[in-house]
Amino acid sequence: MIRVLGVEAASRGLEKLGEDAVKHVEKVLAAAAEECMSRARENAPVRTGRLRESIAVSRQDKLAYVVEASAPYAGYVEFGTSRQRPRRYMQTALLQTLQTLRRQLQP
């Protein structure tokens, strides 16, 4: 699982900007979480489809989402083992999504 730190501090700062800004950011983050999930599914290697199907997004808080793969071997695929090279499906999805997110949140 990949976590983004500092969400609480960002949330506090955004609340000062007003509810409209927070609502906009909520929409953008929800869309980004869905995009990240879709990209991770596209990037995931497929043998049986179990890993791809285990990738899901959940809302943790007002401005916090988690995209994770629940297949028991997901971490081994992402980070590799002594016998298997890493297949960075989740990291790649996150980096791709962050580029989109930055563009959407720029003033």
Coordinates of C-alpha atoms in Angstrom, one line a residue:
M1 CA 0.0 0.0 0.0
I2 CA 1.2 3.5 -0.8
R3 CA 0.2 6.3 1.5
V4 CA 0.5 10.0 0.9
L5 CA 1.5 11.9 4.1
G6 CA 0.5 15.4 5.1
V7 CA -3.2 15.1 4.1
E8 CA -4.4 16.4 7.5
A9 CA -2.2 19.5 7.2
A10 CA -3.4 20.1 3.7
S11 CA -7.0 19.6 4.8
R12 CA -6.6 22.2 7.6
G13 CA -5.1 24.7 5.2
L14 CA -7.8 24.1 2.6
E15 CA -10.6 24.6 5.1
K16 CA -9.3 28.2 5.6
L17 CA -9.7 28.8 1.9
G18 CA -13.4 28.2 2.0
E19 CA -15.9 25.5 1.4
D20 CA -16.0 26.0 -2.4
A21 CA -12.3 25.3 -2.7
V22 CA -12.7 22.2 -0.4
K23 CA -15.5 20.9 -2.5
H24 CA -13.5 21.4 -5.7
V25 CA -10.5 19.5 -4.2
E26 CA -12.8 16.7 -2.9
K27 CA -14.1 16.2 -6.5
V28 CA -10.6 16.3 -8.0
L29 CA -9.2 13.8 -5.3
A30 CA -12.1 11.4 -5.8
A31 CA -11.5 11.4 -9.6
A32 CA -7.8 11.1 -9.0
A33 CA -8.3 8.1 -6.8
E34 CA -10.5 6.4 -9.4
E35 CA -7.9 7.2 -12.1
C36 CA -5.1 5.8 -10.0
M37 CA -7.1 2.6 -9.4
S38 CA -7.8 2.3 -13.2
R39 CA -4.2 2.9 -14.1
A40 CA -3.0 0.4 -11.5
R41 CA -5.3 -2.2 -13.0
E42 CA -4.0 -1.5 -16.5
N43 CA -0.4 -1.7 -15.3
A44 CA -0.8 -4.9 -13.2
P45 CA 0.7 -8.0 -14.8
V46 CA -2.0 -10.6 -15.5
R47 CA -1.7 -14.3 -15.1
T48 CA -5.1 -15.2 -13.6
G49 CA -6.6 -11.7 -13.2
R50 CA -6.8 -12.0 -9.4
L51 CA -4.3 -9.2 -8.7
R52 CA -6.0 -6.9 -11.2
E53 CA -9.4 -7.6 -9.7
S54 CA -8.1 -7.0 -6.1
I55 CA -7.2 -3.4 -6.8
A56 CA -9.8 -1.1 -5.2
V57 CA -10.2 2.4 -3.9
S58 CA -11.7 3.4 -0.6
R59 CA -12.5 6.7 1.0
Q60 CA -10.8 7.1 4.4
D61 CA -11.7 10.7 5.2
K62 CA -13.0 13.9 3.6
L63 CA -9.8 14.3 1.7
A64 CA -8.1 10.9 2.0
Y65 CA -8.4 7.9 -0.3
V66 CA -6.5 4.6 -0.3
V67 CA -5.9 2.6 -3.5
E68 CA -4.7 -0.8 -2.6
A69 CA -4.4 -4.3 -4.0
S70 CA -5.7 -6.9 -1.6
A71 CA -4.3 -10.0 -3.3
P72 CA -2.0 -11.7 -0.8
Y73 CA 0.9 -11.6 -3.2
A74 CA 0.4 -8.0 -4.3
G75 CA 3.5 -6.7 -2.5
Y76 CA 5.7 -9.4 -3.9
V77 CA 4.7 -8.4 -7.4
E78 CA 5.1 -4.6 -6.7
F79 CA 8.5 -4.8 -4.9
G80 CA 9.9 -8.1 -6.2
T81 CA 11.5 -11.0 -4.5
S82 CA 15.0 -12.6 -4.6
R83 CA 13.7 -14.6 -7.7
Q84 CA 11.4 -12.1 -9.3
R85 CA 12.0 -8.5 -10.4
P86 CA 9.7 -5.7 -9.2
R87 CA 6.7 -4.9 -11.4
R88 CA 5.9 -1.4 -10.2
Y89 CA 2.2 -1.4 -11.3
M90 CA 1.0 0.7 -8.3
Q91 CA 3.9 3.1 -8.1
T92 CA 3.7 3.8 -11.8
A93 CA -0.1 4.4 -11.5
L94 CA 0.5 6.8 -8.6
L95 CA 3.2 8.8 -10.5
Q96 CA 1.0 9.0 -13.6
T97 CA -2.0 10.2 -11.5
L98 CA 0.0 12.8 -9.6
Q99 CA 0.9 14.5 -12.9
T100 CA -2.8 14.8 -13.7
L101 CA -3.6 15.9 -10.2
R102 CA -1.0 18.7 -10.2
R103 CA -2.4 20.1 -13.4
Q104 CA -6.0 20.0 -12.1
L105 CA -5.1 21.8 -8.8
Q106 CA -3.0 24.5 -10.3
P107 CA -4.7 28.0 -10.0

